[in-house]
Amino acid sequence: MKLDISKIVDKYHLSKVEESILIYIINNIDHVKEIG
């Protein structure tokens, strides 16, 4: 499942920092799922 980051950024009017954090969290969620 790949989320569309740009749609989320537009919807919630995220800053670049918030966008980076969001991407980081999503990437880590994918990583945790692979281990689990």
PDB file of N, CA and C in Angstrom:
ATOM      1  N   MET A   1       0.848  -1.205   0.000  1.00  0.00           N
ATOM      2  CA  MET A   1       0.000   0.000   0.000  1.00  0.00           C
ATOM      3  C   MET A   1       0.877   1.247   0.000  1.00  0.00           C
ATOM      4  N   LYS A   2       0.748   2.058  -1.031  1.00  0.00           N
ATOM      5  CA  LYS A   2       1.551   3.274  -1.126  1.00  0.00           C
ATOM      6  C   LYS A   2       0.635   4.488  -1.026  1.00  0.00           C
ATOM      7  N   LEU A   3       0.865   5.302  -0.001  1.00  0.00           N
ATOM      8  CA  LEU A   3       0.063   6.507   0.171  1.00  0.00           C
ATOM      9  C   LEU A   3       0.543   7.597  -0.773  1.00  0.00           C
ATOM     10  N   ASP A   4      -0.392   8.433  -1.223  1.00  0.00           N
ATOM     11  CA  ASP A   4      -0.034   9.555  -2.087  1.00  0.00           C
ATOM     12  C   ASP A   4       0.301  10.749  -1.192  1.00  0.00           C
ATOM     13  N   ILE A   5       1.593  10.962  -0.987  1.00  0.00           N
ATOM     14  CA  ILE A   5       2.067  11.996  -0.064  1.00  0.00           C
ATOM     15  C   ILE A   5       1.541  13.369  -0.466  1.00  0.00           C
ATOM     16  N   SER A   6       1.608  13.675  -1.753  1.00  0.00           N
ATOM     17  CA  SER A   6       1.225  15.013  -2.216  1.00  0.00           C
ATOM     18  C   SER A   6      -0.240  15.327  -1.907  1.00  0.00           C
ATOM     19  N   LYS A   7      -1.109  14.321  -2.003  1.00  0.00           N
ATOM     20  CA  LYS A   7      -2.523  14.545  -1.683  1.00  0.00           C
ATOM     21  C   LYS A   7      -2.697  14.870  -0.201  1.00  0.00           C
ATOM     22  N   ILE A   8      -1.962  14.165   0.650  1.00  0.00           N
ATOM     23  CA  ILE A   8      -2.027  14.408   2.090  1.00  0.00           C
ATOM     24  C   ILE A   8      -1.493  15.801   2.409  1.00  0.00           C
ATOM     25  N   VAL A   9      -0.372  16.153   1.779  1.00  0.00           N
ATOM     26  CA  VAL A   9       0.233  17.475   1.995  1.00  0.00           C
ATOM     27  C   VAL A   9      -0.743  18.581   1.601  1.00  0.00           C
ATOM     28  N   ASP A  10      -1.389  18.423   0.448  1.00  0.00           N
ATOM     29  CA  ASP A  10      -2.352  19.422  -0.014  1.00  0.00           C
ATOM     30  C   ASP A  10      -3.562  19.501   0.914  1.00  0.00           C
ATOM     31  N   LYS A  11      -4.059  18.351   1.332  1.00  0.00           N
ATOM     32  CA  LYS A  11      -5.264  18.308   2.153  1.00  0.00           C
ATOM     33  C   LYS A  11      -5.057  18.985   3.502  1.00  0.00           C
ATOM     34  N   TYR A  12      -3.894  18.725   4.124  1.00  0.00           N
ATOM     35  CA  TYR A  12      -3.646  19.255   5.464  1.00  0.00           C
ATOM     36  C   TYR A  12      -2.709  20.459   5.461  1.00  0.00           C
ATOM     37  N   HIS A  13      -2.324  20.930   4.265  1.00  0.00           N
ATOM     38  CA  HIS A  13      -1.458  22.112   4.131  1.00  0.00           C
ATOM     39  C   HIS A  13      -0.187  21.961   4.964  1.00  0.00           C
ATOM     40  N   LEU A  14       0.503  20.850   4.768  1.00  0.00           N
ATOM     41  CA  LEU A  14       1.702  20.569   5.553  1.00  0.00           C
ATOM     42  C   LEU A  14       2.889  21.379   5.052  1.00  0.00           C
ATOM     43  N   SER A  15       3.769  21.702   6.007  1.00  0.00           N
ATOM     44  CA  SER A  15       5.037  22.345   5.656  1.00  0.00           C
ATOM     45  C   SER A  15       6.004  21.287   5.145  1.00  0.00           C
ATOM     46  N   LYS A  16       7.152  21.728   4.622  1.00  0.00           N
ATOM     47  CA  LYS A  16       8.160  20.785   4.122  1.00  0.00           C
ATOM     48  C   LYS A  16       8.673  19.886   5.243  1.00  0.00           C
ATOM     49  N   VAL A  17       8.827  20.447   6.429  1.00  0.00           N
ATOM     50  CA  VAL A  17       9.306  19.654   7.570  1.00  0.00           C
ATOM     51  C   VAL A  17       8.281  18.583   7.921  1.00  0.00           C
ATOM     52  N   GLU A  18       7.023  18.970   7.996  1.00  0.00           N
ATOM     53  CA  GLU A  18       5.958  18.008   8.305  1.00  0.00           C
ATOM     54  C   GLU A  18       5.872  16.920   7.233  1.00  0.00           C
ATOM     55  N   GLU A  19       6.059  17.319   5.981  1.00  0.00           N
ATOM     56  CA  GLU A  19       6.045  16.351   4.879  1.00  0.00           C
ATOM     57  C   GLU A  19       7.176  15.342   5.042  1.00  0.00           C
ATOM     58  N   SER A  20       8.361  15.834   5.413  1.00  0.00           N
ATOM     59  CA  SER A  20       9.515  14.948   5.612  1.00  0.00           C
ATOM     60  C   SER A  20       9.259  13.952   6.739  1.00  0.00           C
ATOM     61  N   ILE A  21       8.669  14.442   7.837  1.00  0.00           N
ATOM     62  CA  ILE A  21       8.348  13.573   8.977  1.00  0.00           C
ATOM     63  C   ILE A  21       7.335  12.510   8.545  1.00  0.00           C
ATOM     64  N   LEU A  22       6.324  12.925   7.803  1.00  0.00           N
ATOM     65  CA  LEU A  22       5.294  11.998   7.319  1.00  0.00           C
ATOM     66  C   LEU A  22       5.910  10.894   6.465  1.00  0.00           C
ATOM     67  N   ILE A  23       6.787  11.282   5.547  1.00  0.00           N
ATOM     68  CA  ILE A  23       7.453  10.302   4.683  1.00  0.00           C
ATOM     69  C   ILE A  23       8.297   9.349   5.520  1.00  0.00           C
ATOM     70  N   TYR A  24       9.018   9.890   6.497  1.00  0.00           N
ATOM     71  CA  TYR A  24       9.863   9.077   7.378  1.00  0.00           C
ATOM     72  C   TYR A  24       9.029   8.045   8.133  1.00  0.00           C
ATOM     73  N   ILE A  25       7.901   8.484   8.694  1.00  0.00           N
ATOM     74  CA  ILE A  25       7.015   7.581   9.441  1.00  0.00           C
ATOM     75  C   ILE A  25       6.481   6.483   8.519  1.00  0.00           C
ATOM     76  N   ILE A  26       6.018   6.864   7.332  1.00  0.00           N
ATOM     77  CA  ILE A  26       5.459   5.887   6.395  1.00  0.00           C
ATOM     78  C   ILE A  26       6.514   4.859   6.000  1.00  0.00           C
ATOM     79  N   ASN A  27       7.726   5.323   5.731  1.00  0.00           N
ATOM     80  CA  ASN A  27       8.798   4.396   5.365  1.00  0.00           C
ATOM     81  C   ASN A  27       9.100   3.435   6.501  1.00  0.00           C
ATOM     82  N   ASN A  28       9.068   3.921   7.741  1.00  0.00           N
ATOM     83  CA  ASN A  28       9.338   3.060   8.885  1.00  0.00           C
ATOM     84  C   ASN A  28       8.198   2.079   9.136  1.00  0.00           C
ATOM     85  N   ILE A  29       6.964   2.496   8.896  1.00  0.00           N
ATOM     86  CA  ILE A  29       5.822   1.584   9.027  1.00  0.00           C
ATOM     87  C   ILE A  29       5.993   0.415   8.056  1.00  0.00           C
ATOM     88  N   ASP A  30       6.386   0.713   6.812  1.00  0.00           N
ATOM     89  CA  ASP A  30       6.612  -0.345   5.820  1.00  0.00           C
ATOM     90  C   ASP A  30       7.706  -1.285   6.296  1.00  0.00           C
ATOM     91  N   HIS A  31       8.752  -0.727   6.870  1.00  0.00           N
ATOM     92  CA  HIS A  31       9.894  -1.512   7.339  1.00  0.00           C
ATOM     93  C   HIS A  31       9.486  -2.428   8.492  1.00  0.00           C
ATOM     94  N   VAL A  32       8.709  -1.892   9.420  1.00  0.00           N
ATOM     95  CA  VAL A  32       8.246  -2.679  10.570  1.00  0.00           C
ATOM     96  C   VAL A  32       7.358  -3.832  10.098  1.00  0.00           C
ATOM     97  N   LYS A  33       6.497  -3.572   9.134  1.00  0.00           N
ATOM     98  CA  LYS A  33       5.621  -4.620   8.599  1.00  0.00           C
ATOM     99  C   LYS A  33       6.433  -5.767   8.010  1.00  0.00           C
ATOM    100  N   GLU A  34       7.530  -5.450   7.324  1.00  0.00           N
ATOM    101  CA  GLU A  34       8.365  -6.486   6.707  1.00  0.00           C
ATOM    102  C   GLU A  34       8.990  -7.375   7.771  1.00  0.00           C
ATOM    103  N   ILE A  35       9.439  -6.767   8.864  1.00  0.00           N
ATOM    104  CA  ILE A  35      10.071  -7.535   9.950  1.00  0.00           C
ATOM    105  C   ILE A  35       9.018  -8.403  10.633  1.00  0.00           C
ATOM    106  N   GLY A  36       7.866  -7.812  10.927  1.00  0.00           N
ATOM    107  CA  GLY A  36       6.799  -8.511  11.630  1.00  0.00           C
ATOM    108  C   GLY A  36       6.212  -9.588  10.757  1.00  0.00           C
TER     109      GLY A  36
END
